[in-house]
Coordinates of C-alpha atoms in Angstrom, one line a residue:
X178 CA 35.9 -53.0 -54.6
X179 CA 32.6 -53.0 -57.0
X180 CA 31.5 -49.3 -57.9
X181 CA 28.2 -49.5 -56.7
X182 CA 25.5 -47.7 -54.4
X183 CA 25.0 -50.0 -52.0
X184 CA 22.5 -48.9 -49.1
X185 CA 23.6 -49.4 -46.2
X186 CA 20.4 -49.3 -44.0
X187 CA 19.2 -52.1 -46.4
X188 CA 22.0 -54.1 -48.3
X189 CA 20.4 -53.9 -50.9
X190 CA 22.7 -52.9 -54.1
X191 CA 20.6 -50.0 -56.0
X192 CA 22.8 -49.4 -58.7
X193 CA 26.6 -50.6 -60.2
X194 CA 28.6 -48.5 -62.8
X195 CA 31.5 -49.8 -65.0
X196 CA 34.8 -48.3 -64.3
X197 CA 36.4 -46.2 -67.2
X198 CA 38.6 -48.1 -69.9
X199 CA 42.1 -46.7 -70.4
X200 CA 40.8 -45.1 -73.1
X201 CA 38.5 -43.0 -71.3
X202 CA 41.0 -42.3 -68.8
X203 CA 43.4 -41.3 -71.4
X204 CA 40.9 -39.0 -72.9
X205 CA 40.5 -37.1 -69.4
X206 CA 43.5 -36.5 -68.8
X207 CA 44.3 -35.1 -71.7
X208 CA 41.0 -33.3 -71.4
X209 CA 42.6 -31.3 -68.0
X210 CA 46.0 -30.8 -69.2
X211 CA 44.4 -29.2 -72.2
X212 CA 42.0 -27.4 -70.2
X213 CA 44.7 -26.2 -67.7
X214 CA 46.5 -24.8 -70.2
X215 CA 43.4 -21.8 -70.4
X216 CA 41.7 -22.0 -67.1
X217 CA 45.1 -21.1 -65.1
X218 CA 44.8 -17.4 -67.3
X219 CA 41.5 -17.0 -66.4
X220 CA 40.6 -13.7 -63.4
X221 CA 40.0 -14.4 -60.2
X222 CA 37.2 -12.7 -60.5
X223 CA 35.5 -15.2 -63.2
X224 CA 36.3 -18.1 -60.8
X225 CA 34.6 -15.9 -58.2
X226 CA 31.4 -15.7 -60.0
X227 CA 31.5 -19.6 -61.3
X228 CA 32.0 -20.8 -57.2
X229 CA 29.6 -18.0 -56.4
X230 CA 27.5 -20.2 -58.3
X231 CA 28.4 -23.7 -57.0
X232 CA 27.4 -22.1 -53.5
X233 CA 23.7 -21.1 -55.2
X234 CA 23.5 -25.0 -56.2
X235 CA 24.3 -26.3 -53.3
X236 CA 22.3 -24.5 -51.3
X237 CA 18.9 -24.5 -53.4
X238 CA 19.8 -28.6 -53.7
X239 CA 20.9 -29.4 -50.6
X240 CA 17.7 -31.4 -49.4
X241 CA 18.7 -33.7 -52.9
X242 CA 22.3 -33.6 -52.2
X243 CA 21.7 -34.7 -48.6
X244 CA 19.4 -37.4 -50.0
X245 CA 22.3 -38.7 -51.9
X246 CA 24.7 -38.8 -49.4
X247 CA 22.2 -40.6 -46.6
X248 CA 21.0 -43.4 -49.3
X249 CA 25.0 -44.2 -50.6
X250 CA 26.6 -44.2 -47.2
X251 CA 23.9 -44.1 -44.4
X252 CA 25.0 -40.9 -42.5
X253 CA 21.4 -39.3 -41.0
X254 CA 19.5 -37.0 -43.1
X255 CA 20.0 -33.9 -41.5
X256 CA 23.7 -34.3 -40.7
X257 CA 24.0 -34.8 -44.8
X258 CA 21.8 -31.8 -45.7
X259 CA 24.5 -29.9 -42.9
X260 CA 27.2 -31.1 -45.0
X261 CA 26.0 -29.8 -48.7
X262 CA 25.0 -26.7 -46.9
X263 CA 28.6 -26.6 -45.3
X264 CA 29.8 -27.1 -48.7
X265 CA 28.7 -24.0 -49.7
X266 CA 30.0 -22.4 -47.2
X267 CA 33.5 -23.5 -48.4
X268 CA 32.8 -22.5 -51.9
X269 CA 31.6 -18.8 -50.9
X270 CA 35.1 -18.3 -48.5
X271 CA 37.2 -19.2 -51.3
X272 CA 35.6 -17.0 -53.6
X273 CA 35.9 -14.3 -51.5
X274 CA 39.2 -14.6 -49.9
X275 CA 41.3 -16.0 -52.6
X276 CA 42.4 -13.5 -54.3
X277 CA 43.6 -12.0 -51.1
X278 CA 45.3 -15.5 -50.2
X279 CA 47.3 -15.6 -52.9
X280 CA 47.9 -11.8 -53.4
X281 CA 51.9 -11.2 -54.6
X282 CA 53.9 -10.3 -51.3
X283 CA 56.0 -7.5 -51.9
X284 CA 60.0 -8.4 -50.0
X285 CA 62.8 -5.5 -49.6
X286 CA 65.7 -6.5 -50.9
X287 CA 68.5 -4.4 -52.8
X288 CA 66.4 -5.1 -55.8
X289 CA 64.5 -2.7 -57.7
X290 CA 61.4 -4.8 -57.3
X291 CA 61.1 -8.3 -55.7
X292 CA 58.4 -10.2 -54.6
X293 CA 56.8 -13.9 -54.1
X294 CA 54.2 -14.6 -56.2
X295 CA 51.9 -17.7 -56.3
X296 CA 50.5 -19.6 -59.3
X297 CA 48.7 -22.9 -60.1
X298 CA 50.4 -25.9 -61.0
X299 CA 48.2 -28.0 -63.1
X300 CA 45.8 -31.2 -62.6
X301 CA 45.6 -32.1 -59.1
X302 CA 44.5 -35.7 -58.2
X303 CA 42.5 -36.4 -55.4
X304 CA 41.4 -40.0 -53.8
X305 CA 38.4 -38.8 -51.6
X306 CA 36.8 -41.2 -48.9
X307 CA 32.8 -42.3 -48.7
X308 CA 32.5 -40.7 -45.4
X309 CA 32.0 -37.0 -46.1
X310 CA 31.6 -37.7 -49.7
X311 CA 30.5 -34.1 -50.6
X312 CA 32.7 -32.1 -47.8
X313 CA 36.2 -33.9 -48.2
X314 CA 35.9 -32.8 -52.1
X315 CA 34.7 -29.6 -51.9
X316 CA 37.1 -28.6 -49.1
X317 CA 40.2 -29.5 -51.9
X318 CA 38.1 -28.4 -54.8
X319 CA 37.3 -25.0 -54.0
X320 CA 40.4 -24.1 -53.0
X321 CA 41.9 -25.8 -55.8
X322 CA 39.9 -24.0 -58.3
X323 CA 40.1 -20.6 -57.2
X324 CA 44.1 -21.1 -57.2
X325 CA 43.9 -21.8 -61.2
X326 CA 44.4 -25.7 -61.1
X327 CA 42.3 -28.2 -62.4
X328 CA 40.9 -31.4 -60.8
X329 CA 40.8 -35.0 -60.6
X330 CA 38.7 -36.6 -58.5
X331 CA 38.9 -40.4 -57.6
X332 CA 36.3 -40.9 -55.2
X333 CA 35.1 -44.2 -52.9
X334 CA 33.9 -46.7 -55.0
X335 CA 30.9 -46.8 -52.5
X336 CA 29.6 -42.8 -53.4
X337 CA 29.5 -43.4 -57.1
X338 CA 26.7 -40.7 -57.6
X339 CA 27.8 -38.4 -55.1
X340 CA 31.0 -38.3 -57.0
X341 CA 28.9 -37.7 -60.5
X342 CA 26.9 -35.2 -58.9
X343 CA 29.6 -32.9 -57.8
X344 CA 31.8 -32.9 -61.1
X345 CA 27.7 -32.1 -62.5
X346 CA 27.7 -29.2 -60.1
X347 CA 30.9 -27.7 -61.1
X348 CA 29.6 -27.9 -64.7
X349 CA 26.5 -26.6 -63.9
X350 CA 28.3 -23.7 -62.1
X351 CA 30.0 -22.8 -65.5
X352 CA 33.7 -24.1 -65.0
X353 CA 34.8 -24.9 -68.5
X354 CA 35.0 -28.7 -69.5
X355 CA 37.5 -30.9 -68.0
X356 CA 38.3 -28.5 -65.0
X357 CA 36.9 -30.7 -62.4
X358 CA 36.3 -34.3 -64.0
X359 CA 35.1 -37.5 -61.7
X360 CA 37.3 -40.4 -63.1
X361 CA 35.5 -43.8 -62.5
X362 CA 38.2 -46.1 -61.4
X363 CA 38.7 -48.6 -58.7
X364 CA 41.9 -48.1 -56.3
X365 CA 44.1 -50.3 -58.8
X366 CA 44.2 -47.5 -61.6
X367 CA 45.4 -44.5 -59.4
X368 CA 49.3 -45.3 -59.7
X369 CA 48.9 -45.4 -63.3
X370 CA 46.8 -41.9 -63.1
X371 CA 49.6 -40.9 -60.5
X372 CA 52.6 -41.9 -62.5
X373 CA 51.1 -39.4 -65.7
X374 CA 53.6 -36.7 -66.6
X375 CA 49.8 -34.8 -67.2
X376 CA 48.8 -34.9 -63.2
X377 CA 51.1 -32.7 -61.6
X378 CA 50.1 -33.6 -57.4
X379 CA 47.6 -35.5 -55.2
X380 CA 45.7 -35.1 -52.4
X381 CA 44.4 -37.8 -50.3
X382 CA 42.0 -38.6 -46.9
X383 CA 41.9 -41.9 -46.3
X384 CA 43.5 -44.5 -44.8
X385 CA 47.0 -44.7 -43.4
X386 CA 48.0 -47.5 -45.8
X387 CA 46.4 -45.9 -48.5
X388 CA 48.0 -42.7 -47.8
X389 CA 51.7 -44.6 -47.6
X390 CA 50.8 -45.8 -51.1
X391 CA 50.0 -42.8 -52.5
X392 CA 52.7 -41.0 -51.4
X393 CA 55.2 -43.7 -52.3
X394 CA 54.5 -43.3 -56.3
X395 CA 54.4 -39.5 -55.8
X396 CA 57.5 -39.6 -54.3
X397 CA 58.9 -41.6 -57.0
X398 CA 57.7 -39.2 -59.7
X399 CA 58.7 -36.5 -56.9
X400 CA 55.4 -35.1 -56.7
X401 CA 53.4 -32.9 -54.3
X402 CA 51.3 -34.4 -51.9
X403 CA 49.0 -33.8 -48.9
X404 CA 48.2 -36.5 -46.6
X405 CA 44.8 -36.1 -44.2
X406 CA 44.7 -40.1 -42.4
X407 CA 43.6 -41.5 -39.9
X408 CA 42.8 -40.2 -36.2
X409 CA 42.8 -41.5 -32.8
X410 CA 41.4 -38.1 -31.1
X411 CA 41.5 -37.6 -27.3
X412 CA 38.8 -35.9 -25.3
X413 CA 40.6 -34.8 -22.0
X414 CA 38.0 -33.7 -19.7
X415 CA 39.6 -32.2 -16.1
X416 CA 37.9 -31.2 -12.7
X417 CA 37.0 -27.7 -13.6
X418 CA 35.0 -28.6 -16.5
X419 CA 31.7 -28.4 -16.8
X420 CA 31.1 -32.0 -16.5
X421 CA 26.9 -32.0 -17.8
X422 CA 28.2 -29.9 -20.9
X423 CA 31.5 -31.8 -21.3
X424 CA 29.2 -35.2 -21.2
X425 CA 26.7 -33.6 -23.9
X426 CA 29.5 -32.6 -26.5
X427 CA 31.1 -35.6 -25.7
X428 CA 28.3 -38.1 -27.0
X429 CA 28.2 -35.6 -30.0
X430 CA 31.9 -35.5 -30.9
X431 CA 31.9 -39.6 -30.6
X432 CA 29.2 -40.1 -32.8
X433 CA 29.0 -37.9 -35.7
X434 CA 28.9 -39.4 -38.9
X435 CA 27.4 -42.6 -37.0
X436 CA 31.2 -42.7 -35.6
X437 CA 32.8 -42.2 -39.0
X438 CA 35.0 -39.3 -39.0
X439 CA 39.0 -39.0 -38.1
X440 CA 38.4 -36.1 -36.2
X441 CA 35.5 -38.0 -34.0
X442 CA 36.5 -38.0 -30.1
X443 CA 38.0 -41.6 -29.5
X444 CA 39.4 -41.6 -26.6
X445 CA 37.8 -40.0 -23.3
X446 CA 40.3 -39.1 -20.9
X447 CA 38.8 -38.4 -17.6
X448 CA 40.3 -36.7 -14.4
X449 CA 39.8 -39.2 -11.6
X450 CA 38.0 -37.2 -9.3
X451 CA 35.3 -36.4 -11.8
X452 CA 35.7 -39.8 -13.9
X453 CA 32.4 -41.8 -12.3
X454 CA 30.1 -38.5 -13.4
X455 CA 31.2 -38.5 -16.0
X456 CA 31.1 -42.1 -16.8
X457 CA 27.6 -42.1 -15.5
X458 CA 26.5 -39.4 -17.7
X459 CA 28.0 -40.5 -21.1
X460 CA 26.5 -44.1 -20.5
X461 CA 23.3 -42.5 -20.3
X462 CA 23.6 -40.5 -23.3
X463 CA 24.9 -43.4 -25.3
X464 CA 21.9 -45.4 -24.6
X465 CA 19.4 -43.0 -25.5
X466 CA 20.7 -42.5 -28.8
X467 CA 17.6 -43.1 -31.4
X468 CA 19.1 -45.6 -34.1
X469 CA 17.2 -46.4 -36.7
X470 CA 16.6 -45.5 -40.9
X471 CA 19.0 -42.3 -41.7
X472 CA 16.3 -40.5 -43.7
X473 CA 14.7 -40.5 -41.3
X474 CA 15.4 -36.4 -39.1
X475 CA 14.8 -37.8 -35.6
X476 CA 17.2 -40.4 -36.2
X477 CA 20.8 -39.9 -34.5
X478 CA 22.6 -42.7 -35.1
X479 CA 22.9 -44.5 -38.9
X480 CA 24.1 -47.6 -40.5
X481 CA 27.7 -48.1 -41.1
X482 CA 29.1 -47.2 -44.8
X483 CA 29.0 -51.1 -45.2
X484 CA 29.2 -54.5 -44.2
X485 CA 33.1 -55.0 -44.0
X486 CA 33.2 -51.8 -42.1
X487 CA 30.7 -53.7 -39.2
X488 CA 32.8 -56.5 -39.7
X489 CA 36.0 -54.6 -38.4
X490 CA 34.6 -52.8 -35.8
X491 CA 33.0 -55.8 -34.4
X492 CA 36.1 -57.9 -34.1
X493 CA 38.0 -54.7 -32.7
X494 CA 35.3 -54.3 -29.8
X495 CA 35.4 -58.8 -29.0
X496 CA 39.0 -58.4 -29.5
X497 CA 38.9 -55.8 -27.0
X498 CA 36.5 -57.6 -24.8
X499 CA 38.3 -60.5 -24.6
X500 CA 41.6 -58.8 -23.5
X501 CA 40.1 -57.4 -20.9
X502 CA 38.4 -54.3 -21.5
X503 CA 35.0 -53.8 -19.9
X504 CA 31.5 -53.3 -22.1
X505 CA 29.3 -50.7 -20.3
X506 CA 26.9 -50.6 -22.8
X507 CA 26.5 -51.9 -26.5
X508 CA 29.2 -54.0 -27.6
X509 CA 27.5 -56.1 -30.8
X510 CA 25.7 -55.4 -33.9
X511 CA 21.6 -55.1 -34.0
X512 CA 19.6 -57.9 -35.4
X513 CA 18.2 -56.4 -38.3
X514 CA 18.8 -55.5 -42.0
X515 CA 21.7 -53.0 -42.6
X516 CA 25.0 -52.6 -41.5
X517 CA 23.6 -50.9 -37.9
X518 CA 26.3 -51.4 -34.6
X519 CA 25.3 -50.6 -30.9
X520 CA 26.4 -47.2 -29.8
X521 CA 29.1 -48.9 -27.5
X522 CA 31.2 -47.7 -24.6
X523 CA 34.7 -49.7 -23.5
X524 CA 36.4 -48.7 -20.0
X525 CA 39.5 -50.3 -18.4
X526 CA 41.2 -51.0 -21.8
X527 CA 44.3 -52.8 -21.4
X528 CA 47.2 -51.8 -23.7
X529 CA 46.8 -55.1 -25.8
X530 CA 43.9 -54.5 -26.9
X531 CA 42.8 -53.7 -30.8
X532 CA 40.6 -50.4 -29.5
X533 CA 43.3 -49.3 -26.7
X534 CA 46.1 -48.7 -30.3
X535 CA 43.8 -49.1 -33.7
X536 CA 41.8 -46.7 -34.9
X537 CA 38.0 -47.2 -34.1
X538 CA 35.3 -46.5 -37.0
X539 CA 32.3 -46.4 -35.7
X540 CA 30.1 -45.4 -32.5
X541 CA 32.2 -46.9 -29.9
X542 CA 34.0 -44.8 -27.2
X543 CA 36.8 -45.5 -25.3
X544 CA 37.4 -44.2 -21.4
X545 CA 40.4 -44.0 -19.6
X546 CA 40.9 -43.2 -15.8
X547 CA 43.7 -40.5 -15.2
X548 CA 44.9 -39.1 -11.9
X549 CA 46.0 -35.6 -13.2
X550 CA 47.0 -33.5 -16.4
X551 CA 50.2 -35.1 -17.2
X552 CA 49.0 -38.7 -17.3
X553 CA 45.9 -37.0 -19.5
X554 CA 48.7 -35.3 -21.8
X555 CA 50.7 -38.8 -21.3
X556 CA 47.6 -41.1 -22.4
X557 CA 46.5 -38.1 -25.2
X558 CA 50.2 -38.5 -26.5
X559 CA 50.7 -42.1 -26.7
X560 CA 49.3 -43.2 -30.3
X561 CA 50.8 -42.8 -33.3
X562 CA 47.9 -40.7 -34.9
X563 CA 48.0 -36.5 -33.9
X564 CA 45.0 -34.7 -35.6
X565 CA 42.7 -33.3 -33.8
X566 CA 42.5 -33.2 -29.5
X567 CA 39.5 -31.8 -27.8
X568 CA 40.3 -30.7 -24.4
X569 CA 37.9 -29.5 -20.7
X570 CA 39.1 -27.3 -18.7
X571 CA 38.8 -23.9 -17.1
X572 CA 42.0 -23.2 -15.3
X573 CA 44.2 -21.4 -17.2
X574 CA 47.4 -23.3 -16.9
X575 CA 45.8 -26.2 -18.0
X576 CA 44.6 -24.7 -21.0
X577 CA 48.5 -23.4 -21.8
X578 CA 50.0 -26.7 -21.3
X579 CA 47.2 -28.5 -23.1
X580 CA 47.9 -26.6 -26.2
X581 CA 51.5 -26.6 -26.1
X582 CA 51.8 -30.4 -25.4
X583 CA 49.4 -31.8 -27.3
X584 CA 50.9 -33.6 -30.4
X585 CA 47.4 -32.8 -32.8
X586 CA 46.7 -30.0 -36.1
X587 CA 44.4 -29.1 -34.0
X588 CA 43.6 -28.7 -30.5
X589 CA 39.9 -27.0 -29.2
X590 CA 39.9 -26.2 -25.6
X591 CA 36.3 -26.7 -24.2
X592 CA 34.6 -27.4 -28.0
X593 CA 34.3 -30.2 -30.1
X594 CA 37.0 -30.6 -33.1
X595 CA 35.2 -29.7 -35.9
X596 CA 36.9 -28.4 -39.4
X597 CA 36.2 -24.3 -40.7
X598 CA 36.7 -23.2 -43.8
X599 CA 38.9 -20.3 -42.4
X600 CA 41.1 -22.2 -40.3
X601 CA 43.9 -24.4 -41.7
X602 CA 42.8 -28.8 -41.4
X603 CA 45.5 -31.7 -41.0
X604 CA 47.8 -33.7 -38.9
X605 CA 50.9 -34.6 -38.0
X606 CA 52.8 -38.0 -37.1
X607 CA 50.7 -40.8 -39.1
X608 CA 47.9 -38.8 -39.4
X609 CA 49.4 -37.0 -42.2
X610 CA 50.9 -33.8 -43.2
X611 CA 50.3 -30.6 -45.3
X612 CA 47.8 -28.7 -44.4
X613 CA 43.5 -28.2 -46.2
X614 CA 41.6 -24.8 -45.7
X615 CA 42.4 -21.4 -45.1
X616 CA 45.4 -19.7 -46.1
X617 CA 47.6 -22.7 -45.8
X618 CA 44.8 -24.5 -47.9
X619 CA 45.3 -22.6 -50.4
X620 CA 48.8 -22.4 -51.1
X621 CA 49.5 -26.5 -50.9
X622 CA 49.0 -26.7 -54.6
X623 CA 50.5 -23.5 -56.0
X624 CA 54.5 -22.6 -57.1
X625 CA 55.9 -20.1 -55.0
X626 CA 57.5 -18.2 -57.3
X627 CA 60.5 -15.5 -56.3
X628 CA 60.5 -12.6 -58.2
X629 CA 63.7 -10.3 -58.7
X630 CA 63.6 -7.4 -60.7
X631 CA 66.7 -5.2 -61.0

């Protein structure tokens, strides 16, 4: 894929970069192990004050940063301005909580002294997608950093310049050189960056196949790896929900990012007695949804990142149609410049069909009929993706089992699946494993070192 910022709303291709020779790629690397070597002794409280920093930058720039984001890979304005400012938000809970994180844990045992203690491993690689192209870094970044490792980010070649400007903000910020570096490469020269004695673990969102490819050569140089794929999120609503509110977050939760997130609602899974509302209701929604240019702030729905993207989602939905499944609204892309879809709703999806087992990328939701809670759980359950589930209920039974059965990282009874800072982020079955964010965040990339003192 071309490195190149491509807008989406237009097609038209504003600006290509070359990717980085081997030289240059050498010269990075050595440039973090070199740089690890110094940054790993330095006080949590000097990394406090440098991501204290970052935070100021990101805030004070987030209308520029947001700017970025919207003309590289079409997401609305104010959703991208949300995201830098989110960004920040990240940088400041790391700074403060850190050193607490990753305090030493003092353990009885018929030692004089013995403890766990955690420290940094080294340069961390991390393949980032164009879809949060400032949130999925940071989130790994700031944690990251405050731990005492270094990074190495290989972003989507389509967010070139977002990708520039964040390794410019850590700079900025004061981290010394070669602590955060953006490595210009296209998907080809990550095993080779992988397969470095230099680069010590990887991180990776993405897709499923990418993630099986990354963790492959890891695994073959028995490295550490975390794994946040692909999604296929329900959003169970039964019949003591509040159906108007339920319908509201709904249309929110499927089309966020113009459709593009893994932890978007996918699949609505409606009680039968309350399905027709709600059917009613989110059809409504859906087609009052103002498309039209992202940088635009009244506009709610975006182009996709890109043509191929469009492509895809528009075979999965004829695909769909043509097995069976019924188009309530939408169902084809608009006749204009730019990679822009209908905001599209599928019922009666037969179990052949691309939408009813694929993951869909885009602003098209799925509803399924269901005559109680243990076809909901049974529907919920039966994909091979488990990250995120948003579930509607107020009876408390139904919350209980809800959260116990649900195979997801994450389940959020009457809310909308969103990622916090303080909370720990991932999946489980093909959706991934290890775990982003809080605590757990934290403590992906560090050795756990025992500690026995006699």
């Amino acid at each position: 894929m071309q490195i190149a910022t491509i807008n989406p709303a237009t097609g038209e291709t504003l600006k290509t970069f070359d990717s980085l020779t081997n030289q240059q790629i050498e010269e990075k690397l050595q440039r973090a192990f070199e740089t690890f070597r110094s940054y790993r002794r330095s006080s949590f409280a000097e990394r406090e004050q440098m991501m204290l920093r970052a935070a100021d930058i990101l805030e004070s720039g987030q209308h520029d940063f947001g700017k970025l984001m919207t003309l590289e890979m079409g997401k609305p304005i104010k959703a991208a301005e949300q995201e830098a400012e989110k960004c920040a938000w990240v940088c400041r809970y790391y700074a403060e909580n850190a050193r607490r994180h990753l305090a030493d844990e003092a353990i009885a045992t018929n030692a004089t002294n013995s403890y766990v203690r955690f420290e940094p491993l080294g340069p961390v690689l991390a393949v980032m997608p164009w879809n949060f192209p400032f949130w999925q870094v940071f989130r790994f970044a700031a944690p990251a950093l405050m731990a005492g490792n270094v990074g190495l980010l290989k972003h989507a070649s389509n967010v070139p310049q977002c990708a520039l400007a964040i390794e410019d903000i850590f700079r900025h910020a004061g981290f010394p050189e070669g602590s955060f570096q953006t490595l210009l490469i296209g998907s080809d020269a990550v095993q080779s960056v992988l397969e470095d004695r230099r680069v010590v673990a990887a991180t990776l969102t993405g897709s499923e196949p990418a993630g099986r490819s990354v963790a492959a050569i890891a695994g073959q140089q028995i490295k550490k790896t975390v794994l946040e794929l692909g999604g296929s999120d329900p959003f169970i609503v039964m019949p003591s929900a509040d159906i108007n509110e339920a319908v509201r977050i709904g249309v929110r939760a499927r089309t966020i990012n113009n459709g593009q997130s893994c932890i978007a609602a996918k699949r609505f899974i409606i009680a039968d007695s309350v399905y027709d509302e709600f059917e009613r209701g989110f059809v409504t929604a859906m087609k009052a949804l103002r498309v039209g240019d992202p940088m635009e702030d009244e506009t709610e729905i975006g182009p996709l990142a890109t043509e191929q993207i469009l492509k895809d989602l528009d075979e999965q939905v004829s695909k769909s149609a043509a097995a069976g499944a019924l188009i309530l609204t939408g169902g084809k892309r608009f006749d204009r410049a730019g990679s822009f879809y209908e905001p599209t709703v599928l019922a009666r999806i037969p179990l052949d069909a691309p939408a009813y087992c694929e993951e869909v990328f885009g602003p098209v939701a799925l509803l399924f009929r269901v005559p109680d809670l243990d076809e909901a759980i049974a529907v919920a359950n039966s994909t091979p993706f488990g990250l995120g589930a948003s579930a509607w209920t107020n009876e408390e039974h139904e919350r209980t089992r809800l959260v116990e059965e649900l195979e997801a990282g994450c389940v959020f009874i009457n809310g909308m699946v969103a990622s916090d800072p303080r909370l720990p982020f991932g999946g489980m079955k093909n959706s991934g494993y290890g775990r982003e964010l809080g605590q757990f965040g934290i403590r992906e990339f560090v050795n756990i070192k025992t500690v026995w003192i006699k």
